[in-house]
Amino acid sequence: MQDNLLDKNHIQQVSSFTIMLEEFKNGVKNLSPAYFAIVMATGIISTGSFLMDMNRIANFLFVLNNIFYIIMWALTILRLVWYSKSLIKDLTDHMSGTGFFTIVAGTCVLGIQYIIMFEFFEIALALLILGIFLWLFLTYAVFTTLTIKQDKPTLDKGITGGWLTAIVATQSVSILSALIASHIKQPYRIEVNFFALSMWLWGGMFYIWMISLIFYRYTFFKFSPGDLAPPYWINMGAMAISTLAGSLLIINAPDAPLLESLLPFLKGFTVFYWATGTWWIPMLIILAIWRHIYKRYPLKYDSLYWGAVFPQGMYAVCTFRMSEALEIPFLHYFYNAFIYIALIAWALTFSGLIRHFLAEFAKVKLKINAMKNQV
């Protein structure tokens, strides 16, 4: 009888482990390509907190962001090993393919943290090299595939604000390059600044292409609450990160003759980007009210909400840097307000993540208890 009891306990333990492993593997299989946005959001809000002298919050988020970055890479590698077909399917899909650019942006935002907060030049440089490699691969892999594939969706079914993550990734490479350029000596400073400038210009051109399609989709196709996914906030975020990149190029200009000769152009386009991003904020708030209050669309946790948190933090940081670069002190009202808004948005989204995990854990526990009752 004792042996039977031991066998029963052993079977229950093995079955419990099997259930937990299956649920974990299912989570890995369905991992959103855009989940690296949690690294983007946490990283830029940490940086913004540091610039506003909120060092305890900044350091806490910095540590947390390193953990997020490691976890996301581990899960992505497991997905590549266990479910490569599922990953490739997402990579070649119009709706999810551009989500992979969050890997580039997350990598570079972490590098930005290392160089701004602690001046760890070597780590930032390593992350930049990784970011450039990922950017090159994803840019040509994703957009070549979307170009040559035979079965394509219509515009209203194939494009979202998430496509602008490609611009965010491009500008994150520009920003980290500009920061590294300010820490190295000649002659490499010239080359790195030129590279940062080129990426900034390409990101701006890319935005013009994409936002034209997105705005056309907005105004000439049926628009339901379900279509207004959180990544539409990247309409503003892509302009905010472009503003930050431009501001850093302006700051670098005294030590870079090419940038100095382009200062009027750099200043004009940086303000242009900031003004465009600022215009989007009331529009996105109105649409959010329409979605959740007027149309009563349920507000529940979704990994895509990290894509809405990031632009708010980036707007605070870009406004801070632009006010320095262009010597516009009255802009401190904007960045002081937005860093707190971004922190609140981050806290709410993170609490949603915790509740989501607890709910999933409760479901797994119910399955295990049901299994034990059957044994």
mmCIF file of C-alpha atoms in Angstrom:
data_model
loop_
_atom_site.group_PDB
_atom_site.id
_atom_site.type_symbol
_atom_site.label_atom_id
_atom_site.label_comp_id
_atom_site.label_asym_id
_atom_site.label_seq_id
_atom_site.Cartn_x
_atom_site.Cartn_y
_atom_site.Cartn_z
ATOM 1 C CA MET A 1 0.000 0.000 0.000
ATOM 2 C CA GLN A 2 2.865 2.338 0.842
ATOM 3 C CA ASP A 3 4.475 1.509 -2.514
ATOM 4 C CA ASN A 4 1.226 2.348 -4.294
ATOM 5 C CA LEU A 5 1.090 5.675 -2.456
ATOM 6 C CA LEU A 6 4.674 6.450 -3.466
ATOM 7 C CA ASP A 7 3.908 5.531 -7.079
ATOM 8 C CA LYS A 8 0.839 7.776 -7.012
ATOM 9 C CA ASN A 9 2.875 10.712 -5.640
ATOM 10 C CA HIS A 10 5.555 10.121 -8.256
ATOM 11 C CA ILE A 11 2.971 10.056 -11.057
ATOM 12 C CA GLN A 12 1.414 13.271 -9.744
ATOM 13 C CA GLN A 13 4.807 15.010 -9.614
ATOM 14 C CA VAL A 14 5.709 13.901 -13.137
ATOM 15 C CA SER A 15 2.280 14.885 -14.460
ATOM 16 C CA SER A 16 2.448 18.273 -12.733
ATOM 17 C CA PHE A 17 5.846 18.944 -14.276
ATOM 18 C CA THR A 18 4.553 17.847 -17.688
ATOM 19 C CA ILE A 19 1.591 20.230 -17.467
ATOM 20 C CA MET A 20 3.811 23.154 -16.420
ATOM 21 C CA LEU A 21 6.310 22.374 -19.193
ATOM 22 C CA GLU A 22 3.544 22.187 -21.802
ATOM 23 C CA GLU A 23 2.105 25.522 -20.679
ATOM 24 C CA PHE A 24 5.564 27.099 -20.726
ATOM 25 C CA LYS A 25 6.288 25.773 -24.210
ATOM 26 C CA ASN A 26 2.893 26.996 -25.388
ATOM 27 C CA GLY A 27 3.750 30.451 -24.066
ATOM 28 C CA VAL A 28 7.086 30.357 -25.891
ATOM 29 C CA LYS A 29 5.381 29.273 -29.115
ATOM 30 C CA ASN A 30 2.899 32.161 -28.951
ATOM 31 C CA LEU A 31 5.436 34.757 -27.795
ATOM 32 C CA SER A 32 4.719 38.080 -29.468
ATOM 33 C CA PRO A 33 7.600 39.251 -31.696
ATOM 34 C CA ALA A 34 6.992 42.739 -30.305
ATOM 35 C CA TYR A 35 7.546 41.768 -26.649
ATOM 36 C CA PHE A 36 10.986 43.404 -26.646
ATOM 37 C CA ALA A 37 8.979 46.629 -26.363
ATOM 38 C CA ILE A 38 9.069 46.000 -22.605
ATOM 39 C CA VAL A 39 12.833 46.608 -22.806
ATOM 40 C CA MET A 40 12.313 49.719 -24.915
ATOM 41 C CA ALA A 41 9.736 51.178 -22.515
ATOM 42 C CA THR A 42 11.597 50.337 -19.306
ATOM 43 C CA GLY A 43 14.908 51.538 -20.724
ATOM 44 C CA ILE A 44 13.784 54.923 -21.955
ATOM 45 C CA ILE A 45 11.799 55.673 -18.783
ATOM 46 C CA SER A 46 14.850 54.704 -16.721
ATOM 47 C CA THR A 47 16.948 57.095 -18.818
ATOM 48 C CA GLY A 48 14.353 59.838 -18.482
ATOM 49 C CA SER A 49 14.224 59.363 -14.713
ATOM 50 C CA PHE A 50 18.022 59.634 -14.585
ATOM 51 C CA LEU A 51 17.989 62.885 -16.570
ATOM 52 C CA MET A 52 15.387 64.270 -14.129
ATOM 53 C CA ASP A 53 17.609 63.289 -11.149
ATOM 54 C CA MET A 54 15.256 60.526 -9.981
ATOM 55 C CA ASN A 55 18.222 58.222 -9.496
ATOM 56 C CA ARG A 56 16.617 55.539 -7.328
ATOM 57 C CA ILE A 57 13.841 54.953 -9.834
ATOM 58 C CA ALA A 58 16.339 55.099 -12.704
ATOM 59 C CA ASN A 59 18.665 52.531 -11.129
ATOM 60 C CA PHE A 60 15.814 50.200 -10.196
ATOM 61 C CA LEU A 61 14.471 50.263 -13.737
ATOM 62 C CA PHE A 62 17.993 49.811 -15.125
ATOM 63 C CA VAL A 63 18.482 46.589 -13.157
ATOM 64 C CA LEU A 64 14.994 45.416 -14.078
ATOM 65 C CA ASN A 65 15.622 46.184 -17.737
ATOM 66 C CA ASN A 66 18.752 44.050 -17.846
ATOM 67 C CA ILE A 67 16.694 41.182 -16.436
ATOM 68 C CA PHE A 68 13.955 41.778 -19.018
ATOM 69 C CA TYR A 69 16.535 41.840 -21.806
ATOM 70 C CA ILE A 70 18.088 38.525 -20.771
ATOM 71 C CA ILE A 71 14.674 36.869 -20.324
ATOM 72 C CA MET A 72 13.439 38.080 -23.709
ATOM 73 C CA TRP A 73 16.541 36.792 -25.477
ATOM 74 C CA ALA A 74 16.245 33.441 -23.685
ATOM 75 C CA LEU A 75 12.591 33.082 -24.712
ATOM 76 C CA THR A 76 13.322 34.168 -28.286
ATOM 77 C CA ILE A 77 16.165 31.657 -28.629
ATOM 78 C CA LEU A 78 13.961 28.900 -27.183
ATOM 79 C CA ARG A 79 11.267 29.815 -29.690
ATOM 80 C CA LEU A 80 13.807 29.655 -32.499
ATOM 81 C CA VAL A 81 14.969 26.209 -31.355
ATOM 82 C CA TRP A 82 11.578 24.689 -30.469
ATOM 83 C CA TYR A 83 9.239 26.457 -32.885
ATOM 84 C CA SER A 84 11.322 27.809 -35.753
ATOM 85 C CA LYS A 85 8.426 27.436 -38.213
ATOM 86 C CA SER A 86 6.167 29.557 -36.007
ATOM 87 C CA LEU A 87 8.872 32.211 -35.656
ATOM 88 C CA ILE A 88 9.533 32.314 -39.408
ATOM 89 C CA LYS A 89 5.789 32.552 -40.049
ATOM 90 C CA ASP A 90 5.632 35.641 -37.814
ATOM 91 C CA LEU A 91 8.741 37.076 -39.473
ATOM 92 C CA THR A 92 7.115 36.885 -42.904
ATOM 93 C CA ASP A 93 3.664 38.101 -41.832
ATOM 94 C CA HIS A 94 2.483 41.638 -42.634
ATOM 95 C CA MET A 95 0.924 42.150 -39.201
ATOM 96 C CA SER A 96 3.669 40.670 -37.017
ATOM 97 C CA GLY A 97 6.903 40.836 -39.030
ATOM 98 C CA THR A 98 7.775 44.421 -38.134
ATOM 99 C CA GLY A 99 7.380 43.540 -34.443
ATOM 100 C CA PHE A 100 10.835 41.950 -34.587
ATOM 101 C CA PHE A 101 12.328 45.432 -34.909
ATOM 102 C CA THR A 102 11.660 45.852 -31.181
ATOM 103 C CA ILE A 103 14.703 43.583 -30.699
ATOM 104 C CA VAL A 104 16.890 46.192 -32.401
ATOM 105 C CA ALA A 105 15.327 49.094 -30.531
ATOM 106 C CA GLY A 106 15.466 47.269 -27.183
ATOM 107 C CA THR A 107 19.144 46.434 -27.711
ATOM 108 C CA CYS A 108 20.071 50.018 -28.568
ATOM 109 C CA VAL A 109 17.941 51.548 -25.799
ATOM 110 C CA LEU A 110 19.777 49.345 -23.294
ATOM 111 C CA GLY A 111 23.051 50.590 -24.801
ATOM 112 C CA ILE A 112 21.791 54.166 -24.393
ATOM 113 C CA GLN A 113 21.216 53.455 -20.704
ATOM 114 C CA TYR A 114 24.728 52.104 -20.245
ATOM 115 C CA ILE A 115 26.402 55.101 -21.847
ATOM 116 C CA ILE A 116 24.204 57.896 -20.422
ATOM 117 C CA MET A 117 23.778 56.572 -16.900
ATOM 118 C CA PHE A 118 27.146 54.921 -16.268
ATOM 119 C CA GLU A 119 29.423 55.754 -19.239
ATOM 120 C CA PHE A 120 30.112 52.052 -19.826
ATOM 121 C CA PHE A 121 31.458 52.693 -23.311
ATOM 122 C CA GLU A 122 32.546 49.124 -24.120
ATOM 123 C CA ILE A 123 29.165 47.573 -23.277
ATOM 124 C CA ALA A 124 27.335 50.283 -25.219
ATOM 125 C CA LEU A 125 29.609 49.691 -28.226
ATOM 126 C CA ALA A 126 28.977 45.939 -28.099
ATOM 127 C CA LEU A 127 25.221 46.548 -27.995
ATOM 128 C CA LEU A 128 25.514 48.977 -30.924
ATOM 129 C CA ILE A 129 27.352 46.392 -33.030
ATOM 130 C CA LEU A 130 24.691 43.815 -32.183
ATOM 131 C CA GLY A 131 21.966 46.359 -32.956
ATOM 132 C CA ILE A 132 23.461 47.181 -36.369
ATOM 133 C CA PHE A 133 23.752 43.491 -37.254
ATOM 134 C CA LEU A 134 20.125 42.858 -36.223
ATOM 135 C CA TRP A 135 18.941 45.980 -38.056
ATOM 136 C CA LEU A 136 20.625 44.921 -41.295
ATOM 137 C CA PHE A 137 19.253 41.396 -41.081
ATOM 138 C CA LEU A 138 15.687 42.364 -40.165
ATOM 139 C CA THR A 139 15.423 45.301 -42.570
ATOM 140 C CA TYR A 140 16.212 43.213 -45.610
ATOM 141 C CA ALA A 141 14.698 39.942 -44.380
ATOM 142 C CA VAL A 142 11.323 41.423 -43.418
ATOM 143 C CA PHE A 143 10.796 43.905 -46.237
ATOM 144 C CA THR A 144 12.182 41.662 -48.963
ATOM 145 C CA THR A 145 9.843 38.882 -47.849
ATOM 146 C CA LEU A 146 6.827 41.189 -47.660
ATOM 147 C CA THR A 147 7.651 42.433 -51.151
ATOM 148 C CA ILE A 148 8.046 39.094 -52.942
ATOM 149 C CA LYS A 149 5.430 36.966 -51.146
ATOM 150 C CA GLN A 150 2.481 36.056 -53.355
ATOM 151 C CA ASP A 151 -0.382 36.110 -50.846
ATOM 152 C CA LYS A 152 -0.715 39.648 -49.528
ATOM 153 C CA PRO A 153 -3.469 41.269 -47.447
ATOM 154 C CA THR A 154 -5.285 44.445 -48.401
ATOM 155 C CA LEU A 155 -3.933 47.661 -46.903
ATOM 156 C CA ASP A 156 -6.531 47.825 -44.121
ATOM 157 C CA LYS A 157 -5.662 44.268 -43.028
ATOM 158 C CA GLY A 158 -1.910 44.476 -43.495
ATOM 159 C CA ILE A 159 -0.639 47.669 -41.880
ATOM 160 C CA THR A 160 -0.745 49.068 -38.336
ATOM 161 C CA GLY A 161 1.171 51.595 -36.286
ATOM 162 C CA GLY A 162 3.465 48.707 -35.399
ATOM 163 C CA TRP A 163 5.133 49.103 -38.795
ATOM 164 C CA LEU A 164 6.684 52.300 -37.459
ATOM 165 C CA THR A 165 8.780 50.164 -35.110
ATOM 166 C CA ALA A 166 11.151 49.875 -38.079
ATOM 167 C CA ILE A 167 11.700 53.649 -37.849
ATOM 168 C CA VAL A 168 12.164 53.444 -34.080
ATOM 169 C CA ALA A 169 14.802 50.736 -34.592
ATOM 170 C CA THR A 170 16.604 52.840 -37.207
ATOM 171 C CA GLN A 171 16.662 55.940 -35.028
ATOM 172 C CA SER A 172 17.761 53.965 -31.961
ATOM 173 C CA VAL A 173 20.863 52.932 -33.929
ATOM 174 C CA SER A 174 21.405 56.597 -34.860
ATOM 175 C CA ILE A 175 21.097 57.721 -31.226
ATOM 176 C CA LEU A 176 23.491 55.145 -29.817
ATOM 177 C CA SER A 177 25.962 55.910 -32.635
ATOM 178 C CA ALA A 178 25.784 59.646 -31.861
ATOM 179 C CA LEU A 179 26.343 59.007 -28.148
ATOM 180 C CA ILE A 180 29.338 56.784 -28.859
ATOM 181 C CA ALA A 181 30.720 59.350 -31.335
ATOM 182 C CA SER A 182 30.805 61.914 -28.532
ATOM 183 C CA HIS A 183 33.019 59.564 -26.482
ATOM 184 C CA ILE A 184 35.627 58.632 -29.097
ATOM 185 C CA LYS A 185 38.540 60.511 -30.640
ATOM 186 C CA GLN A 186 39.296 61.433 -34.225
ATOM 187 C CA PRO A 187 39.385 60.135 -36.905
ATOM 188 C CA TYR A 188 36.651 57.637 -35.978
ATOM 189 C CA ARG A 189 34.432 60.368 -34.559
ATOM 190 C CA ILE A 190 33.832 61.718 -38.072
ATOM 191 C CA GLU A 191 32.825 58.325 -39.468
ATOM 192 C CA VAL A 192 30.522 57.456 -36.572
ATOM 193 C CA ASN A 193 28.816 60.861 -36.686
ATOM 194 C CA PHE A 194 28.327 60.469 -40.445
ATOM 195 C CA PHE A 195 26.804 57.035 -39.873
ATOM 196 C CA ALA A 196 24.488 58.454 -37.173
ATOM 197 C CA LEU A 197 23.455 61.252 -39.553
ATOM 198 C CA SER A 198 22.757 58.793 -42.373
ATOM 199 C CA MET A 199 20.593 56.596 -40.153
ATOM 200 C CA TRP A 200 18.702 59.663 -38.908
ATOM 201 C CA LEU A 201 17.961 60.779 -42.460
ATOM 202 C CA TRP A 202 16.924 57.298 -43.555
ATOM 203 C CA GLY A 203 14.619 56.970 -40.549
ATOM 204 C CA GLY A 204 12.947 60.256 -41.480
ATOM 205 C CA MET A 205 12.399 59.164 -45.078
ATOM 206 C CA PHE A 206 11.074 55.812 -43.883
ATOM 207 C CA TYR A 207 8.548 57.595 -41.625
ATOM 208 C CA ILE A 208 7.220 59.664 -44.529
ATOM 209 C CA TRP A 209 6.614 56.507 -46.553
ATOM 210 C CA MET A 210 4.911 54.604 -43.777
ATOM 211 C CA ILE A 211 2.857 57.312 -42.110
ATOM 212 C CA SER A 212 1.352 58.161 -45.511
ATOM 213 C CA LEU A 213 0.019 54.611 -45.780
ATOM 214 C CA ILE A 214 -1.130 54.552 -42.147
ATOM 215 C CA PHE A 215 -2.930 57.898 -42.434
ATOM 216 C CA TYR A 216 -4.547 56.741 -45.667
ATOM 217 C CA ARG A 217 -5.699 53.573 -43.887
ATOM 218 C CA TYR A 218 -7.023 55.742 -41.026
ATOM 219 C CA THR A 219 -9.183 57.962 -43.169
ATOM 220 C CA PHE A 220 -10.351 55.887 -46.137
ATOM 221 C CA PHE A 221 -11.049 52.443 -44.658
ATOM 222 C CA LYS A 222 -13.547 51.263 -42.075
ATOM 223 C CA PHE A 223 -12.048 51.752 -38.619
ATOM 224 C CA SER A 224 -13.285 49.690 -35.660
ATOM 225 C CA PRO A 225 -12.163 49.854 -32.007
ATOM 226 C CA GLY A 226 -10.314 46.573 -32.448
ATOM 227 C CA ASP A 227 -8.214 48.141 -35.203
ATOM 228 C CA LEU A 228 -6.879 50.810 -32.849
ATOM 229 C CA ALA A 229 -4.194 48.624 -31.272
ATOM 230 C CA PRO A 230 -1.769 50.186 -28.736
ATOM 231 C CA PRO A 231 1.158 50.336 -31.242
ATOM 232 C CA TYR A 232 -0.611 53.241 -32.938
ATOM 233 C CA TRP A 233 1.079 55.346 -30.246
ATOM 234 C CA ILE A 234 4.273 54.745 -32.203
ATOM 235 C CA ASN A 235 2.867 57.295 -34.675
ATOM 236 C CA MET A 236 4.085 59.768 -32.078
ATOM 237 C CA GLY A 237 6.952 57.661 -30.705
ATOM 238 C CA ALA A 238 8.707 57.417 -34.072
ATOM 239 C CA MET A 239 8.777 61.210 -34.263
ATOM 240 C CA ALA A 240 9.906 61.516 -30.656
ATOM 241 C CA ILE A 241 12.895 59.219 -31.156
ATOM 242 C CA SER A 242 13.735 61.061 -34.407
ATOM 243 C CA THR A 243 13.740 64.289 -32.384
ATOM 244 C CA LEU A 244 16.135 62.779 -29.858
ATOM 245 C CA ALA A 245 18.497 61.603 -32.612
ATOM 246 C CA GLY A 246 18.448 65.050 -34.225
ATOM 247 C CA SER A 247 19.095 66.770 -30.887
ATOM 248 C CA LEU A 248 22.169 64.618 -30.252
ATOM 249 C CA LEU A 249 23.526 65.379 -33.727
ATOM 250 C CA ILE A 250 23.126 69.095 -32.968
ATOM 251 C CA ILE A 251 24.973 68.640 -29.670
ATOM 252 C CA ASN A 252 27.769 66.759 -31.499
ATOM 253 C CA ALA A 253 28.094 69.439 -34.215
ATOM 254 C CA PRO A 254 30.933 71.509 -32.630
ATOM 255 C CA ASP A 255 33.270 68.497 -32.938
ATOM 256 C CA ALA A 256 32.052 67.386 -36.377
ATOM 257 C CA PRO A 257 32.583 69.826 -39.299
ATOM 258 C CA LEU A 258 30.001 68.097 -41.502
ATOM 259 C CA LEU A 259 27.315 68.357 -38.815
ATOM 260 C CA GLU A 260 28.263 71.970 -38.118
ATOM 261 C CA SER A 261 27.755 72.854 -41.788
ATOM 262 C CA LEU A 262 24.302 71.255 -41.616
ATOM 263 C CA LEU A 263 23.191 72.910 -38.363
ATOM 264 C CA PRO A 264 20.294 74.968 -39.826
ATOM 265 C CA PHE A 265 18.983 71.831 -41.529
ATOM 266 C CA LEU A 266 19.442 69.704 -38.383
ATOM 267 C CA LYS A 267 17.693 72.251 -36.179
ATOM 268 C CA GLY A 268 14.817 72.762 -38.580
ATOM 269 C CA PHE A 269 14.105 69.082 -39.068
ATOM 270 C CA THR A 270 14.472 68.319 -35.354
ATOM 271 C CA VAL A 271 11.776 70.878 -34.517
ATOM 272 C CA PHE A 272 9.716 69.532 -37.430
ATOM 273 C CA TYR A 273 9.872 66.026 -35.949
ATOM 274 C CA TRP A 274 9.021 67.269 -32.452
ATOM 275 C CA ALA A 275 6.075 69.338 -33.698
ATOM 276 C CA THR A 276 4.726 66.382 -35.681
ATOM 277 C CA GLY A 277 5.011 64.067 -32.678
ATOM 278 C CA THR A 278 3.328 66.653 -30.459
ATOM 279 C CA TRP A 279 0.427 66.961 -32.919
ATOM 280 C CA TRP A 280 -0.220 63.240 -32.620
ATOM 281 C CA ILE A 281 -0.683 63.282 -28.830
ATOM 282 C CA PRO A 282 -4.183 64.894 -28.655
ATOM 283 C CA MET A 283 -5.278 62.839 -31.662
ATOM 284 C CA LEU A 284 -4.245 59.573 -30.021
ATOM 285 C CA ILE A 285 -5.882 60.546 -26.720
ATOM 286 C CA ILE A 286 -9.161 61.340 -28.514
ATOM 287 C CA LEU A 287 -9.036 58.005 -30.350
ATOM 288 C CA ALA A 288 -8.312 56.168 -27.083
ATOM 289 C CA ILE A 289 -11.359 57.824 -25.463
ATOM 290 C CA TRP A 290 -13.461 56.869 -28.498
ATOM 291 C CA ARG A 291 -12.216 53.287 -28.285
ATOM 292 C CA HIS A 292 -12.544 52.582 -24.573
ATOM 293 C CA ILE A 293 -15.263 54.978 -23.363
ATOM 294 C CA TYR A 294 -17.538 55.654 -26.323
ATOM 295 C CA LYS A 295 -17.227 52.198 -27.922
ATOM 296 C CA ARG A 296 -16.667 50.455 -24.556
ATOM 297 C CA TYR A 297 -13.798 48.372 -25.862
ATOM 298 C CA PRO A 298 -12.435 46.357 -22.889
ATOM 299 C CA LEU A 299 -9.208 47.624 -21.373
ATOM 300 C CA LYS A 300 -7.158 44.579 -20.404
ATOM 301 C CA TYR A 301 -3.488 43.679 -20.410
ATOM 302 C CA ASP A 302 -1.887 43.076 -23.774
ATOM 303 C CA SER A 303 1.843 42.831 -24.455
ATOM 304 C CA LEU A 304 1.321 45.434 -27.183
ATOM 305 C CA TYR A 305 0.646 48.086 -24.521
ATOM 306 C CA TRP A 306 4.405 48.315 -23.956
ATOM 307 C CA GLY A 307 4.454 49.822 -27.427
ATOM 308 C CA ALA A 308 2.216 52.597 -26.082
ATOM 309 C CA VAL A 309 4.294 53.190 -22.935
ATOM 310 C CA PHE A 310 7.564 53.647 -24.830
ATOM 311 C CA PRO A 311 6.480 56.740 -26.846
ATOM 312 C CA GLN A 312 5.487 58.587 -23.680
ATOM 313 C CA GLY A 313 8.897 58.057 -22.105
ATOM 314 C CA MET A 314 10.639 58.898 -25.362
ATOM 315 C CA TYR A 315 8.667 62.132 -25.706
ATOM 316 C CA ALA A 316 9.907 63.233 -22.272
ATOM 317 C CA VAL A 317 13.542 62.402 -23.078
ATOM 318 C CA CYS A 318 13.516 63.914 -26.579
ATOM 319 C CA THR A 319 11.975 67.143 -25.290
ATOM 320 C CA PHE A 320 14.625 67.329 -22.553
ATOM 321 C CA ARG A 321 17.470 66.915 -25.063
ATOM 322 C CA MET A 322 15.941 69.267 -27.632
ATOM 323 C CA SER A 323 15.531 71.977 -24.998
ATOM 324 C CA GLU A 324 19.273 71.622 -24.299
ATOM 325 C CA ALA A 325 20.355 71.446 -27.939
ATOM 326 C CA LEU A 326 18.269 74.435 -29.067
ATOM 327 C CA GLU A 327 18.376 76.316 -25.752
ATOM 328 C CA ILE A 328 14.609 76.450 -25.301
ATOM 329 C CA PRO A 329 14.131 76.459 -21.498
ATOM 330 C CA PHE A 330 10.320 76.757 -21.467
ATOM 331 C CA LEU A 331 10.061 73.195 -22.810
ATOM 332 C CA HIS A 332 10.813 71.888 -19.318
ATOM 333 C CA TYR A 333 7.049 72.044 -18.656
ATOM 334 C CA PHE A 334 6.581 69.339 -21.284
ATOM 335 C CA TYR A 335 9.294 66.937 -20.196
ATOM 336 C CA ASN A 336 8.591 67.347 -16.485
ATOM 337 C CA ALA A 337 4.959 66.395 -17.064
ATOM 338 C CA PHE A 338 5.602 63.545 -19.461
ATOM 339 C CA ILE A 339 8.166 61.712 -17.366
ATOM 340 C CA TYR A 340 5.538 61.336 -14.625
ATOM 341 C CA ILE A 341 2.867 60.346 -17.140
ATOM 342 C CA ALA A 342 5.267 57.757 -18.549
ATOM 343 C CA LEU A 343 6.077 56.393 -15.084
ATOM 344 C CA ILE A 344 2.376 56.010 -14.291
ATOM 345 C CA ALA A 345 1.754 54.302 -17.640
ATOM 346 C CA TRP A 346 4.700 51.956 -17.014
ATOM 347 C CA ALA A 347 3.461 51.090 -13.507
ATOM 348 C CA LEU A 348 -0.076 50.370 -14.741
ATOM 349 C CA THR A 349 1.176 48.189 -17.590
ATOM 350 C CA PHE A 350 3.599 46.334 -15.335
ATOM 351 C CA SER A 351 0.835 45.674 -12.811
ATOM 352 C CA GLY A 352 -1.245 44.344 -15.706
ATOM 353 C CA LEU A 353 1.624 42.026 -16.615
ATOM 354 C CA ILE A 354 1.813 40.703 -13.044
ATOM 355 C CA ARG A 355 -1.955 40.137 -12.925
ATOM 356 C CA HIS A 356 -1.762 38.365 -16.282
ATOM 357 C CA PHE A 357 0.948 36.012 -15.019
ATOM 358 C CA LEU A 358 -0.980 35.314 -11.807
ATOM 359 C CA ALA A 359 -4.122 34.515 -13.811
ATOM 360 C CA GLU A 360 -2.165 32.155 -16.077
ATOM 361 C CA PHE A 361 -0.566 30.508 -13.049
ATOM 362 C CA ALA A 362 -4.016 30.001 -11.498
ATOM 363 C CA LYS A 363 -5.188 28.270 -14.696
ATOM 364 C CA VAL A 364 -2.183 25.941 -14.603
ATOM 365 C CA LYS A 365 -2.848 25.200 -10.938
ATOM 366 C CA LEU A 366 -6.453 24.256 -11.744
ATOM 367 C CA LYS A 367 -5.244 21.852 -14.436
ATOM 368 C CA ILE A 368 -2.801 20.251 -12.001
ATOM 369 C CA ASN A 369 -5.490 19.863 -9.325
ATOM 370 C CA ALA A 370 -7.871 18.338 -11.872
ATOM 371 C CA MET A 371 -5.157 15.886 -12.890
ATOM 372 C CA LYS A 372 -4.468 14.932 -9.260
ATOM 373 C CA ASN A 373 -8.151 14.181 -8.695
ATOM 374 C CA GLN A 374 -8.114 11.828 -11.666
ATOM 375 C CA VAL A 375 -5.024 9.887 -10.541
#
